[in-house]
């Protein structure tokens, strides 16, 4: 059964990897980072509502106790996270901001041990460390000159990483009576509402007039938004929160490979090394170090 959790988490990370290609396409129309984030959440909400209506097995009722959870998840992990991320990109650039956002799983591991009482094992520490080193190698491409330090920018990007990392924790902490997916879909709407003041709604409305572009917007809400959240929530039914978060870091190499093969971006040794390290870190989450230790101990005796 644990294998199912790994497969769901890997699939979630892989589909999140398509975010970059949608972002690159929509930026050609002059949309800003906040515009793209709004489009993603708004159309993710629409896709989610359609999915929930079509799937009669899903409990659509939201308990009163969980309404505040919808607000917190929507405001913090969707709305505020995007505002902090794109503001930090303006100050310190995409490379540094993206690298700091990748610290999200670190906060997930720490907070899951404090709030959910999950163990911080040797396995998790090694897996996360290797995957994070891989992310740095892949994102910077070995050129650390692109890393900019500005206390405000770094703080904002770090806070975005925290917001990103607490989503799995909040999803686990739900009170009975509400399906986690239903809560997440409603949180998309809350996040979109938070982004409205920084969004050019007029430009987005113009794009919806073109059928081809409208289809892109709809699939944007489905493929790298709704589907990975469905898969990620499913993965946490089989494996713990920290492991699921580490495994979804496969998003980074998938995004890089899409950039190379579809967007014709460059591919070098540092990207290759980064991909190898991230995949290695993910594979380590499957190794049971405690079992290996006990076997060695038995053999010695």
PDB file of C-alpha atoms in Angstrom:
ATOM      1  CA  UNK A   1       0.000   0.000   0.000  1.00  0.00           C
ATOM      2  CA  UNK A   2       2.922   2.335   0.726  1.00  0.00           C
ATOM      3  CA  UNK A   3       3.963   1.985  -2.925  1.00  0.00           C
ATOM      4  CA  UNK A   4       0.659   3.605  -3.922  1.00  0.00           C
ATOM      5  CA  UNK A   5       1.597   6.640  -1.850  1.00  0.00           C
ATOM      6  CA  UNK A   6       4.955   6.950  -3.613  1.00  0.00           C
ATOM      7  CA  UNK A   7       3.335   6.657  -7.041  1.00  0.00           C
ATOM      8  CA  UNK A   8       0.673   9.253  -6.208  1.00  0.00           C
ATOM      9  CA  UNK A   9       3.292  11.685  -4.856  1.00  0.00           C
ATOM     10  CA  UNK A  10       5.568  11.166  -7.881  1.00  0.00           C
ATOM     11  CA  UNK A  11       2.634  11.742 -10.230  1.00  0.00           C
ATOM     12  CA  UNK A  12       1.667  14.891  -8.317  1.00  0.00           C
ATOM     13  CA  UNK A  13       5.193  16.284  -8.595  1.00  0.00           C
ATOM     14  CA  UNK A  14       5.418  15.373 -12.283  1.00  0.00           C
ATOM     15  CA  UNK A  15       2.184  17.188 -13.149  1.00  0.00           C
ATOM     16  CA  UNK A  16       3.232  20.222 -11.082  1.00  0.00           C
ATOM     17  CA  UNK A  17       6.279  20.257 -13.347  1.00  0.00           C
ATOM     18  CA  UNK A  18       4.067  21.528 -16.185  1.00  0.00           C
ATOM     19  CA  UNK A  19       3.575  24.869 -14.413  1.00  0.00           C
ATOM     20  CA  UNK A  20       6.608  26.353 -16.154  1.00  0.00           C
ATOM     21  CA  UNK A  21       5.451  25.740 -19.707  1.00  0.00           C
ATOM     22  CA  UNK A  22       2.044  27.301 -18.984  1.00  0.00           C
ATOM     23  CA  UNK A  23       3.725  30.261 -17.300  1.00  0.00           C
ATOM     24  CA  UNK A  24       6.050  30.754 -20.287  1.00  0.00           C
ATOM     25  CA  UNK A  25       3.106  30.623 -22.708  1.00  0.00           C
ATOM     26  CA  UNK A  26       0.912  33.068 -20.782  1.00  0.00           C
ATOM     27  CA  UNK A  27       3.759  35.518 -20.151  1.00  0.00           C
ATOM     28  CA  UNK A  28       3.917  36.043 -23.935  1.00  0.00           C
ATOM     29  CA  UNK A  29       0.561  37.783 -23.629  1.00  0.00           C
ATOM     30  CA  UNK A  30       2.012  40.261 -21.149  1.00  0.00           C
ATOM     31  CA  UNK A  31       0.597  38.641 -18.009  1.00  0.00           C
ATOM     32  CA  UNK A  32       2.565  39.266 -14.813  1.00  0.00           C
ATOM     33  CA  UNK A  33       3.387  36.622 -12.209  1.00  0.00           C
ATOM     34  CA  UNK A  34       0.378  37.641 -10.109  1.00  0.00           C
ATOM     35  CA  UNK A  35      -1.894  37.531 -13.185  1.00  0.00           C
ATOM     36  CA  UNK A  36      -0.726  33.988 -13.955  1.00  0.00           C
ATOM     37  CA  UNK A  37      -1.161  32.916 -10.318  1.00  0.00           C
ATOM     38  CA  UNK A  38      -4.722  34.315 -10.326  1.00  0.00           C
ATOM     39  CA  UNK A  39      -5.559  32.515 -13.588  1.00  0.00           C
ATOM     40  CA  UNK A  40      -4.224  29.263 -12.189  1.00  0.00           C
ATOM     41  CA  UNK A  41      -6.242  29.465  -8.974  1.00  0.00           C
ATOM     42  CA  UNK A  42      -9.446  30.760 -10.579  1.00  0.00           C
ATOM     43  CA  UNK A  43      -9.545  28.149 -13.333  1.00  0.00           C
ATOM     44  CA  UNK A  44      -8.351  25.517 -10.861  1.00  0.00           C
ATOM     45  CA  UNK A  45     -11.439  26.369  -8.802  1.00  0.00           C
ATOM     46  CA  UNK A  46     -13.702  26.021 -11.860  1.00  0.00           C
ATOM     47  CA  UNK A  47     -12.126  22.671 -12.808  1.00  0.00           C
ATOM     48  CA  UNK A  48     -12.438  21.528  -9.200  1.00  0.00           C
ATOM     49  CA  UNK A  49     -16.127  22.412  -8.941  1.00  0.00           C
ATOM     50  CA  UNK A  50     -16.853  20.506 -12.171  1.00  0.00           C
ATOM     51  CA  UNK A  51     -14.897  17.489 -10.866  1.00  0.00           C
ATOM     52  CA  UNK A  52     -16.717  17.515  -7.520  1.00  0.00           C
ATOM     53  CA  UNK A  53     -20.150  17.794  -9.192  1.00  0.00           C
ATOM     54  CA  UNK A  54     -19.333  14.948 -11.607  1.00  0.00           C
ATOM     55  CA  UNK A  55     -17.979  12.701  -8.830  1.00  0.00           C
ATOM     56  CA  UNK A  56     -21.000  11.792  -6.735  1.00  0.00           C
ATOM     57  CA  UNK A  57     -18.889   9.819  -4.241  1.00  0.00           C
ATOM     58  CA  UNK A  58     -17.269  12.996  -2.917  1.00  0.00           C
ATOM     59  CA  UNK A  59     -18.834  14.490   0.192  1.00  0.00           C
ATOM     60  CA  UNK A  60     -19.415  18.143  -0.784  1.00  0.00           C
ATOM     61  CA  UNK A  61     -20.529  19.304   2.647  1.00  0.00           C
ATOM     62  CA  UNK A  62     -18.168  21.708   4.420  1.00  0.00           C
ATOM     63  CA  UNK A  63     -18.388  21.558   8.205  1.00  0.00           C
ATOM     64  CA  UNK A  64     -18.556  24.866  10.072  1.00  0.00           C
ATOM     65  CA  UNK A  65     -15.315  24.015  11.864  1.00  0.00           C
ATOM     66  CA  UNK A  66     -13.503  23.747   8.526  1.00  0.00           C
ATOM     67  CA  UNK A  67     -14.653  27.057   7.023  1.00  0.00           C
ATOM     68  CA  UNK A  68     -11.811  28.813   8.855  1.00  0.00           C
ATOM     69  CA  UNK A  69      -9.413  26.156   7.509  1.00  0.00           C
ATOM     70  CA  UNK A  70     -10.508  27.010   3.968  1.00  0.00           C
ATOM     71  CA  UNK A  71      -9.815  30.674   4.694  1.00  0.00           C
ATOM     72  CA  UNK A  72      -6.378  29.965   6.200  1.00  0.00           C
ATOM     73  CA  UNK A  73      -5.273  27.580   3.433  1.00  0.00           C
ATOM     74  CA  UNK A  74      -6.596  29.884   0.711  1.00  0.00           C
ATOM     75  CA  UNK A  75      -5.145  33.089   2.135  1.00  0.00           C
ATOM     76  CA  UNK A  76      -1.799  31.732   3.369  1.00  0.00           C
ATOM     77  CA  UNK A  77      -0.791  28.834   1.104  1.00  0.00           C
ATOM     78  CA  UNK A  78      -2.368  30.128  -2.109  1.00  0.00           C
ATOM     79  CA  UNK A  79      -2.804  33.911  -2.027  1.00  0.00           C
ATOM     80  CA  UNK A  80      -0.070  35.203   0.300  1.00  0.00           C
ATOM     81  CA  UNK A  81       2.451  32.610  -0.927  1.00  0.00           C
ATOM     82  CA  UNK A  82       2.119  33.864  -4.506  1.00  0.00           C
ATOM     83  CA  UNK A  83       2.247  37.527  -3.469  1.00  0.00           C
ATOM     84  CA  UNK A  84       5.439  36.931  -1.464  1.00  0.00           C
ATOM     85  CA  UNK A  85       7.034  34.843  -4.212  1.00  0.00           C
ATOM     86  CA  UNK A  86       6.477  37.269  -7.069  1.00  0.00           C
ATOM     87  CA  UNK A  87       7.440  40.276  -4.937  1.00  0.00           C
ATOM     88  CA  UNK A  88      10.693  38.507  -4.003  1.00  0.00           C
ATOM     89  CA  UNK A  89      11.354  37.711  -7.684  1.00  0.00           C
ATOM     90  CA  UNK A  90      11.227  41.446  -8.431  1.00  0.00           C
ATOM     91  CA  UNK A  91      13.778  42.138  -5.662  1.00  0.00           C
ATOM     92  CA  UNK A  92      16.229  39.203  -5.880  1.00  0.00           C
ATOM     93  CA  UNK A  93      15.453  37.574  -9.223  1.00  0.00           C
ATOM     94  CA  UNK A  94      13.904  34.274 -10.288  1.00  0.00           C
ATOM     95  CA  UNK A  95      16.909  32.045  -9.476  1.00  0.00           C
ATOM     96  CA  UNK A  96      17.302  33.047  -5.820  1.00  0.00           C
ATOM     97  CA  UNK A  97      13.551  33.248  -5.160  1.00  0.00           C
ATOM     98  CA  UNK A  98      12.856  29.837  -6.720  1.00  0.00           C
ATOM     99  CA  UNK A  99      15.741  28.298  -4.789  1.00  0.00           C
ATOM    100  CA  UNK A 100      14.369  29.630  -1.489  1.00  0.00           C
ATOM    101  CA  UNK A 101      10.850  28.462  -2.369  1.00  0.00           C
ATOM    102  CA  UNK A 102      12.304  24.945  -2.638  1.00  0.00           C
ATOM    103  CA  UNK A 103      12.931  25.113   1.118  1.00  0.00           C
ATOM    104  CA  UNK A 104       9.197  24.390   1.510  1.00  0.00           C
ATOM    105  CA  UNK A 105       9.709  20.641   2.164  1.00  0.00           C
ATOM    106  CA  UNK A 106      12.247  21.505   4.892  1.00  0.00           C
ATOM    107  CA  UNK A 107       9.546  23.395   6.786  1.00  0.00           C
ATOM    108  CA  UNK A 108       7.105  20.548   6.098  1.00  0.00           C
ATOM    109  CA  UNK A 109       9.494  18.033   7.690  1.00  0.00           C
ATOM    110  CA  UNK A 110      10.085  20.265  10.739  1.00  0.00           C
ATOM    111  CA  UNK A 111       6.446  21.264  11.255  1.00  0.00           C
ATOM    112  CA  UNK A 112       5.137  17.732  10.666  1.00  0.00           C
ATOM    113  CA  UNK A 113       7.320  16.565  13.564  1.00  0.00           C
ATOM    114  CA  UNK A 114       6.061  19.355  15.854  1.00  0.00           C
ATOM    115  CA  UNK A 115       2.382  19.460  14.900  1.00  0.00           C
ATOM    116  CA  UNK A 116       1.669  15.972  13.531  1.00  0.00           C
ATOM    117  CA  UNK A 117       4.220  14.179  15.756  1.00  0.00           C
ATOM    118  CA  UNK A 118       5.862  12.520  12.728  1.00  0.00           C
ATOM    119  CA  UNK A 119       9.432  11.341  13.323  1.00  0.00           C
ATOM    120  CA  UNK A 120      12.362  13.209  11.763  1.00  0.00           C
ATOM    121  CA  UNK A 121      14.346  10.157  10.695  1.00  0.00           C
ATOM    122  CA  UNK A 122      17.873   9.816   9.303  1.00  0.00           C
ATOM    123  CA  UNK A 123      16.233   8.750   6.071  1.00  0.00           C
ATOM    124  CA  UNK A 124      14.257  11.993   5.745  1.00  0.00           C
ATOM    125  CA  UNK A 125      17.243  14.200   6.598  1.00  0.00           C
ATOM    126  CA  UNK A 126      19.543  12.516   4.055  1.00  0.00           C
ATOM    127  CA  UNK A 127      16.853  12.428   1.346  1.00  0.00           C
ATOM    128  CA  UNK A 128      15.950  16.085   1.853  1.00  0.00           C
ATOM    129  CA  UNK A 129      19.581  17.250   1.993  1.00  0.00           C
ATOM    130  CA  UNK A 130      20.504  15.470  -1.248  1.00  0.00           C
ATOM    131  CA  UNK A 131      17.340  16.657  -3.023  1.00  0.00           C
ATOM    132  CA  UNK A 132      17.912  20.275  -1.916  1.00  0.00           C
ATOM    133  CA  UNK A 133      21.551  20.219  -3.108  1.00  0.00           C
ATOM    134  CA  UNK A 134      20.247  18.877  -6.410  1.00  0.00           C
ATOM    135  CA  UNK A 135      17.670  21.669  -6.606  1.00  0.00           C
ATOM    136  CA  UNK A 136      20.385  24.300  -6.059  1.00  0.00           C
ATOM    137  CA  UNK A 137      22.575  22.737  -8.770  1.00  0.00           C
ATOM    138  CA  UNK A 138      19.698  22.549 -11.237  1.00  0.00           C
ATOM    139  CA  UNK A 139      18.263  26.005 -10.587  1.00  0.00           C
ATOM    140  CA  UNK A 140      21.575  27.909 -10.505  1.00  0.00           C
ATOM    141  CA  UNK A 141      23.181  25.792 -13.279  1.00  0.00           C
ATOM    142  CA  UNK A 142      26.427  26.129 -11.346  1.00  0.00           C
ATOM    143  CA  UNK A 143      26.525  29.891 -11.802  1.00  0.00           C
ATOM    144  CA  UNK A 144      26.274  31.319  -8.295  1.00  0.00           C
ATOM    145  CA  UNK A 145      26.746  34.847  -9.647  1.00  0.00           C
ATOM    146  CA  UNK A 146      23.002  34.800 -10.350  1.00  0.00           C
ATOM    147  CA  UNK A 147      22.278  34.491  -6.633  1.00  0.00           C
ATOM    148  CA  UNK A 148      21.357  37.883  -5.231  1.00  0.00           C
ATOM    149  CA  UNK A 149      21.224  38.731  -1.544  1.00  0.00           C
ATOM    150  CA  UNK A 150      18.828  41.351  -0.302  1.00  0.00           C
ATOM    151  CA  UNK A 151      17.504  40.977   3.227  1.00  0.00           C
ATOM    152  CA  UNK A 152      13.936  41.969   2.261  1.00  0.00           C
ATOM    153  CA  UNK A 153      13.874  39.820  -0.885  1.00  0.00           C
ATOM    154  CA  UNK A 154      15.356  36.788   0.880  1.00  0.00           C
ATOM    155  CA  UNK A 155      12.931  37.192   3.797  1.00  0.00           C
ATOM    156  CA  UNK A 156       9.936  37.368   1.438  1.00  0.00           C
ATOM    157  CA  UNK A 157      11.095  34.305  -0.532  1.00  0.00           C
ATOM    158  CA  UNK A 158      11.763  32.416   2.707  1.00  0.00           C
ATOM    159  CA  UNK A 159       8.282  33.284   3.961  1.00  0.00           C
ATOM    160  CA  UNK A 160       6.862  32.066   0.631  1.00  0.00           C
ATOM    161  CA  UNK A 161       8.709  28.788   1.253  1.00  0.00           C
ATOM    162  CA  UNK A 162       7.117  28.512   4.699  1.00  0.00           C
ATOM    163  CA  UNK A 163       3.634  29.199   3.259  1.00  0.00           C
ATOM    164  CA  UNK A 164       4.291  26.569   0.579  1.00  0.00           C
ATOM    165  CA  UNK A 165       5.510  24.060   3.156  1.00  0.00           C
ATOM    166  CA  UNK A 166       2.582  24.317   5.565  1.00  0.00           C
ATOM    167  CA  UNK A 167      -0.111  23.280   3.053  1.00  0.00           C
ATOM    168  CA  UNK A 168       0.363  19.533   3.724  1.00  0.00           C
ATOM    169  CA  UNK A 169       0.289  20.186   7.483  1.00  0.00           C
ATOM    170  CA  UNK A 170      -2.964  22.138   7.311  1.00  0.00           C
ATOM    171  CA  UNK A 171      -4.501  19.473   5.058  1.00  0.00           C
ATOM    172  CA  UNK A 172      -3.667  16.798   7.631  1.00  0.00           C
ATOM    173  CA  UNK A 173      -5.120  18.871  10.461  1.00  0.00           C
ATOM    174  CA  UNK A 174      -8.606  18.992   8.977  1.00  0.00           C
ATOM    175  CA  UNK A 175     -11.460  18.185  11.273  1.00  0.00           C
ATOM    176  CA  UNK A 176     -13.826  15.410  10.267  1.00  0.00           C
ATOM    177  CA  UNK A 177     -16.769  16.332   8.091  1.00  0.00           C
ATOM    178  CA  UNK A 178     -15.031  17.847   5.057  1.00  0.00           C
ATOM    179  CA  UNK A 179     -13.295  16.135   2.152  1.00  0.00           C
ATOM    180  CA  UNK A 180      -9.710  17.537   1.881  1.00  0.00           C
ATOM    181  CA  UNK A 181     -10.119  17.976  -1.884  1.00  0.00           C
ATOM    182  CA  UNK A 182     -13.328  19.994  -1.457  1.00  0.00           C
ATOM    183  CA  UNK A 183     -11.548  22.216   1.044  1.00  0.00           C
ATOM    184  CA  UNK A 184      -8.585  22.673  -1.328  1.00  0.00           C
ATOM    185  CA  UNK A 185     -10.843  23.585  -4.261  1.00  0.00           C
ATOM    186  CA  UNK A 186     -12.593  26.260  -2.189  1.00  0.00           C
ATOM    187  CA  UNK A 187      -9.187  27.493  -1.039  1.00  0.00           C
ATOM    188  CA  UNK A 188      -8.326  28.126  -4.718  1.00  0.00           C
ATOM    189  CA  UNK A 189     -11.198  30.617  -4.834  1.00  0.00           C
ATOM    190  CA  UNK A 190     -10.081  32.305  -1.606  1.00  0.00           C
ATOM    191  CA  UNK A 191      -6.519  32.554  -2.941  1.00  0.00           C
ATOM    192  CA  UNK A 192      -7.757  34.022  -6.225  1.00  0.00           C
ATOM    193  CA  UNK A 193      -9.769  36.654  -4.331  1.00  0.00           C
ATOM    194  CA  UNK A 194      -6.645  37.614  -2.352  1.00  0.00           C
ATOM    195  CA  UNK A 195      -4.775  38.185  -5.634  1.00  0.00           C
ATOM    196  CA  UNK A 196      -7.462  40.342  -7.297  1.00  0.00           C
ATOM    197  CA  UNK A 197      -6.013  43.721  -6.145  1.00  0.00           C
ATOM    198  CA  UNK A 198      -2.708  42.906  -7.898  1.00  0.00           C
ATOM    199  CA  UNK A 199      -4.279  41.326 -10.991  1.00  0.00           C
ATOM    200  CA  UNK A 200      -5.064  42.869 -14.384  1.00  0.00           C
ATOM    201  CA  UNK A 201      -8.551  41.394 -14.759  1.00  0.00           C
ATOM    202  CA  UNK A 202      -9.201  43.351 -17.962  1.00  0.00           C
ATOM    203  CA  UNK A 203      -6.299  41.719 -19.774  1.00  0.00           C
ATOM    204  CA  UNK A 204      -7.303  38.256 -18.552  1.00  0.00           C
ATOM    205  CA  UNK A 205     -10.906  38.818 -19.693  1.00  0.00           C
ATOM    206  CA  UNK A 206      -9.632  39.772 -23.155  1.00  0.00           C
ATOM    207  CA  UNK A 207      -7.725  36.479 -23.377  1.00  0.00           C
ATOM    208  CA  UNK A 208     -10.882  34.469 -22.626  1.00  0.00           C
ATOM    209  CA  UNK A 209     -12.475  35.796 -25.832  1.00  0.00           C
ATOM    210  CA  UNK A 210     -10.131  33.642 -27.904  1.00  0.00           C
ATOM    211  CA  UNK A 211     -11.241  29.981 -27.833  1.00  0.00           C
ATOM    212  CA  UNK A 212      -7.697  28.615 -28.174  1.00  0.00           C
ATOM    213  CA  UNK A 213      -6.395  30.746 -25.299  1.00  0.00           C
ATOM    214  CA  UNK A 214      -9.471  29.959 -23.196  1.00  0.00           C
ATOM    215  CA  UNK A 215      -8.727  26.243 -23.607  1.00  0.00           C
ATOM    216  CA  UNK A 216      -5.159  26.893 -22.439  1.00  0.00           C
ATOM    217  CA  UNK A 217      -6.500  28.691 -19.352  1.00  0.00           C
ATOM    218  CA  UNK A 218      -8.910  25.850 -18.591  1.00  0.00           C
ATOM    219  CA  UNK A 219      -6.215  23.171 -18.934  1.00  0.00           C
ATOM    220  CA  UNK A 220      -3.932  25.361 -16.789  1.00  0.00           C
ATOM    221  CA  UNK A 221      -6.491  25.060 -14.017  1.00  0.00           C
ATOM    222  CA  UNK A 222      -6.691  21.307 -14.575  1.00  0.00           C
ATOM    223  CA  UNK A 223      -3.283  19.770 -15.422  1.00  0.00           C
ATOM    224  CA  UNK A 224      -0.718  21.555 -13.194  1.00  0.00           C
ATOM    225  CA  UNK A 225      -3.283  22.668 -10.600  1.00  0.00           C
ATOM    226  CA  UNK A 226      -6.272  20.457  -9.765  1.00  0.00           C
ATOM    227  CA  UNK A 227      -4.829  17.074 -10.829  1.00  0.00           C
ATOM    228  CA  UNK A 228      -1.594  17.297  -8.784  1.00  0.00           C
ATOM    229  CA  UNK A 229      -3.520  18.398  -5.692  1.00  0.00           C
ATOM    230  CA  UNK A 230      -5.842  15.388  -6.071  1.00  0.00           C
ATOM    231  CA  UNK A 231      -2.821  13.087  -6.405  1.00  0.00           C
ATOM    232  CA  UNK A 232      -0.922  14.723  -3.531  1.00  0.00           C
ATOM    233  CA  UNK A 233      -3.848  14.463  -1.122  1.00  0.00           C
ATOM    234  CA  UNK A 234      -4.273  10.825  -2.174  1.00  0.00           C
ATOM    235  CA  UNK A 235      -0.575  10.124  -1.497  1.00  0.00           C
ATOM    236  CA  UNK A 236      -0.939  11.270   2.116  1.00  0.00           C
ATOM    237  CA  UNK A 237      -3.459   8.481   2.699  1.00  0.00           C
ATOM    238  CA  UNK A 238      -0.579   5.997   2.343  1.00  0.00           C
ATOM    239  CA  UNK A 239       2.638   7.786   3.388  1.00  0.00           C
ATOM    240  CA  UNK A 240       3.479  10.482   5.916  1.00  0.00           C
ATOM    241  CA  UNK A 241       3.404  14.186   5.124  1.00  0.00           C
ATOM    242  CA  UNK A 242       7.157  14.758   5.063  1.00  0.00           C
ATOM    243  CA  UNK A 243       7.850  11.881   2.674  1.00  0.00           C
ATOM    244  CA  UNK A 244       5.086  12.996   0.317  1.00  0.00           C
ATOM    245  CA  UNK A 245       6.526  16.538   0.217  1.00  0.00           C
ATOM    246  CA  UNK A 246      10.073  15.324  -0.486  1.00  0.00           C
ATOM    247  CA  UNK A 247       8.887  13.020  -3.285  1.00  0.00           C
ATOM    248  CA  UNK A 248       6.972  15.829  -5.017  1.00  0.00           C
ATOM    249  CA  UNK A 249      10.316  17.595  -5.508  1.00  0.00           C
ATOM    250  CA  UNK A 250      10.408  15.554  -8.728  1.00  0.00           C
ATOM    251  CA  UNK A 251       8.539  18.625 -10.016  1.00  0.00           C
ATOM    252  CA  UNK A 252      11.885  20.431 -10.390  1.00  0.00           C
ATOM    253  CA  UNK A 253      13.614  17.956 -12.764  1.00  0.00           C
ATOM    254  CA  UNK A 254      10.381  17.420 -14.718  1.00  0.00           C
ATOM    255  CA  UNK A 255      10.064  21.180 -15.177  1.00  0.00           C
ATOM    256  CA  UNK A 256      13.722  21.365 -16.269  1.00  0.00           C
ATOM    257  CA  UNK A 257      13.308  18.561 -18.818  1.00  0.00           C
ATOM    258  CA  UNK A 258      10.166  20.178 -20.227  1.00  0.00           C
ATOM    259  CA  UNK A 259      12.164  23.386 -20.562  1.00  0.00           C
ATOM    260  CA  UNK A 260      14.931  21.559 -22.434  1.00  0.00           C
ATOM    261  CA  UNK A 261      12.810  19.463 -24.796  1.00  0.00           C
ATOM    262  CA  UNK A 262       9.836  21.768 -25.412  1.00  0.00           C
ATOM    263  CA  UNK A 263      11.044  25.312 -24.692  1.00  0.00           C
ATOM    264  CA  UNK A 264      14.513  24.539 -26.133  1.00  0.00           C
ATOM    265  CA  UNK A 265      16.344  25.706 -23.013  1.00  0.00           C
ATOM    266  CA  UNK A 266      20.002  24.774 -22.531  1.00  0.00           C
ATOM    267  CA  UNK A 267      21.075  21.551 -20.830  1.00  0.00           C
ATOM    268  CA  UNK A 268      24.403  21.262 -19.052  1.00  0.00           C
ATOM    269  CA  UNK A 269      26.312  19.184 -16.524  1.00  0.00           C
ATOM    270  CA  UNK A 270      24.861  21.074 -13.548  1.00  0.00           C
ATOM    271  CA  UNK A 271      21.282  20.435 -14.651  1.00  0.00           C
ATOM    272  CA  UNK A 272      22.104  16.759 -15.156  1.00  0.00           C
ATOM    273  CA  UNK A 273      23.755  16.566 -11.730  1.00  0.00           C
ATOM    274  CA  UNK A 274      20.770  18.320 -10.156  1.00  0.00           C
ATOM    275  CA  UNK A 275      18.321  15.865 -11.714  1.00  0.00           C
ATOM    276  CA  UNK A 276      20.404  12.875 -10.566  1.00  0.00           C
ATOM    277  CA  UNK A 277      20.636  14.215  -6.994  1.00  0.00           C
ATOM    278  CA  UNK A 278      16.923  15.023  -6.706  1.00  0.00           C
ATOM    279  CA  UNK A 279      15.946  11.594  -8.042  1.00  0.00           C
ATOM    280  CA  UNK A 280      18.490  10.000  -5.652  1.00  0.00           C
ATOM    281  CA  UNK A 281      17.004  11.921  -2.716  1.00  0.00           C
ATOM    282  CA  UNK A 282      13.535  10.715  -3.657  1.00  0.00           C
ATOM    283  CA  UNK A 283      14.747   7.112  -3.954  1.00  0.00           C
ATOM    284  CA  UNK A 284      16.306   7.327  -0.492  1.00  0.00           C
ATOM    285  CA  UNK A 285      12.842   7.946   1.004  1.00  0.00           C
ATOM    286  CA  UNK A 286      12.076   4.327   0.076  1.00  0.00           C
ATOM    287  CA  UNK A 287      15.091   2.948   1.986  1.00  0.00           C
ATOM    288  CA  UNK A 288      14.352   1.749   5.504  1.00  0.00           C
ATOM    289  CA  UNK A 289      17.526   2.664   7.425  1.00  0.00           C
ATOM    290  CA  UNK A 290      16.150   1.307  10.703  1.00  0.00           C
ATOM    291  CA  UNK A 291      15.677  -2.112   9.085  1.00  0.00           C
ATOM    292  CA  UNK A 292      19.220  -2.064   7.705  1.00  0.00           C
ATOM    293  CA  UNK A 293      20.607  -1.117  11.143  1.00  0.00           C
ATOM    294  CA  UNK A 294      18.699  -3.909  12.879  1.00  0.00           C
ATOM    295  CA  UNK A 295      19.891  -6.466  10.305  1.00  0.00           C
ATOM    296  CA  UNK A 296      23.506  -5.375  10.783  1.00  0.00           C
ATOM    297  CA  UNK A 297      23.068  -5.582  14.548  1.00  0.00           C
ATOM    298  CA  UNK A 298      21.659  -9.123  14.276  1.00  0.00           C
ATOM    299  CA  UNK A 299      24.516 -10.197  11.989  1.00  0.00           C
ATOM    300  CA  UNK A 300      27.102  -8.844  14.443  1.00  0.00           C
ATOM    301  CA  UNK A 301      25.500 -10.775  17.262  1.00  0.00           C
TER     302      UNK A 301
END
